[in-house]
Amino acid sequence: AKETGRDSLKLFSSEMAEKTRQKLAGTEDMRRALRENEFLLHFQPQLNQRSAKIVGVEALVRWQYPTRGLISPAEFIPLAEDSGLIVLLGRWVLREACRQCRRWLADAEPGFRVSVNVSARQFKERTIVADVEAALSDAGLSPQNLELEITESLIMQDLPLAIELMNELAAMGVTLSIDDFGTGYSSLAALKRFPVSKLKIDKSFIADIPRDADSMALTSAIITIARSLGLQIVAEGVETEAQVKFLLESGCDHIQGYLVSRPLPPAELSMFINGSTSD
Ligand code: C2E
Ligand code: CA
Ligand code: CA
Ligand code: CA
């Protein structure tokens, strides 16, 4: 038994070493990709249900890997967060999203916004405020045209720091929204303490509509309370007409999902934005 124990320990530590090696290689690869400009942004429209107008787009990063094709963020964001490279990648995303938004403004509805996902690391290392300022001034974009998507778990990791930085960002005029709402631990009551003006209801709730009565009850309760707190609501992951009908009846402001459009490269989305204003 002693022998087995030692062997499995050996196996365990060699597995750990292999994992560490892979992480280092992955991190190095990502550094190279940043230098060689292999990251790109796709944009997914957010639609105002009542006016049927595009009110904004969410920027979603992808990795155009030379030999492996387009890689999804689910595959590399965790490593980027782990290694700290998310700070550099997040800076690039902010800059690129603001630049692209600036190009769309002439054709877009007034108040059009680009929304950008933010990682906990960008808060923890306190780079977010300076990065947002730089991206806006670099692109010549007004803070009113930028929204930051922040998850509940980011906020809860270090509540005082999150509130301090969110206040700074809100004071600049940037819109803050809570992403994946309903999956974390913050209560609706806690939202009153945050300078956020928007909630994105997580797509796991939307996916269960209309099949699951509990998800429907939760969704409409979230919408009712959020509205009474003066928050705007976006439903993400909307895929069916039945979901749209329910959300509209529940008073949801904006929808985002495959039913309206998948995330698209900027050139394809441009037509969407022009198309929606020309009629
Ligand atoms: P998220 O912020 O919750 O983004 C929404 C995800 O849902 C996107 O996946 C989007 O393509 C997908 N989606 C949109 N509509 C539908 C729908 O109707 N049905 C379903 N099933 N899915 C839909 P994506 O692009 O693969 O991004 C995954 C996650 O990666 C994002 O989740 C976000 O957490 C993270 N991410 C993406 N870009 C960035 C970034 O620039 N910075 C950071 N920190 N994270 C990012
Ligand atoms: Ca998001
Ligand atoms: Ca989300
Ligand atoms: Ca998510």
XYZ file of C-alpha atoms and ligand atoms in Angstrom, residues 41 44 58-62 72-74 77 81 86 89-90 93 116-119 122 149 151 179-180 200 202-203 236-239 256-259 261-263, ligand 1:
85
model
C -13.872 41.000 -32.176
C -23.804 40.850 -31.349
C -21.744 43.425 -27.320
C -18.101 42.910 -28.263
C -17.027 39.253 -28.019
C -13.401 38.302 -28.534
C -12.181 35.445 -30.745
C -13.937 30.583 -28.852
C -13.305 32.711 -25.755
C -14.514 29.868 -23.528
C -10.307 33.424 -21.425
C -7.345 35.213 -16.476
C -6.328 39.193 -19.576
C -6.029 41.313 -23.850
C -8.766 43.296 -22.086
C -10.511 44.608 -26.540
C -17.383 45.217 -23.347
C -16.895 42.304 -20.929
C -14.631 42.988 -17.994
C -12.612 40.471 -15.992
C -8.765 44.189 -14.554
C -20.430 44.238 -18.443
C -20.414 39.872 -13.375
C -23.801 40.336 -16.645
C -25.170 36.808 -16.119
C -28.512 41.206 -18.195
C -28.515 35.100 -17.725
C -29.267 32.929 -20.696
C -29.488 37.316 -23.334
C -29.601 34.060 -25.261
C -33.006 34.739 -26.823
C -33.579 32.089 -29.482
C -29.944 39.766 -27.435
C -29.569 36.319 -28.957
C -29.390 34.117 -32.002
C -32.993 34.961 -32.916
C -28.355 37.634 -34.846
C -25.290 35.612 -33.956
C -22.195 37.617 -33.067
P -21.111 36.216 -22.065
O -20.565 37.559 -21.723
O -22.216 35.701 -21.234
O -21.528 36.330 -23.601
C -22.651 35.723 -24.164
C -22.302 34.433 -24.842
O -23.519 33.812 -25.294
C -21.451 34.618 -26.094
O -20.589 33.476 -26.207
C -22.506 34.602 -27.200
O -21.990 34.246 -28.465
C -23.449 33.559 -26.674
N -24.793 33.720 -27.218
C -25.353 34.811 -27.772
N -26.619 34.592 -28.151
C -26.893 33.317 -27.830
C -28.069 32.495 -27.975
O -29.107 32.900 -28.484
N -27.975 31.218 -27.504
C -26.845 30.728 -26.930
N -26.851 29.469 -26.507
N -25.731 31.477 -26.787
C -25.749 32.760 -27.227
P -19.052 33.648 -26.589
O -18.896 34.699 -27.627
O -18.546 32.270 -26.878
O -18.416 34.180 -25.255
C -18.366 33.364 -24.108
C -17.939 34.124 -22.898
O -16.565 34.535 -23.012
C -18.699 35.412 -22.661
O -19.935 35.097 -22.058
C -17.758 36.154 -21.756
O -17.889 35.719 -20.435
C -16.404 35.715 -22.284
N -15.852 36.775 -23.146
C -16.054 36.992 -24.453
N -15.372 38.077 -24.872
C -14.707 38.556 -23.790
C -13.824 39.675 -23.555
O -13.515 40.485 -24.443
N -13.346 39.838 -22.287
C -13.684 38.975 -21.274
N -13.177 39.190 -20.068
N -14.515 37.928 -21.455
C -15.019 37.727 -22.696
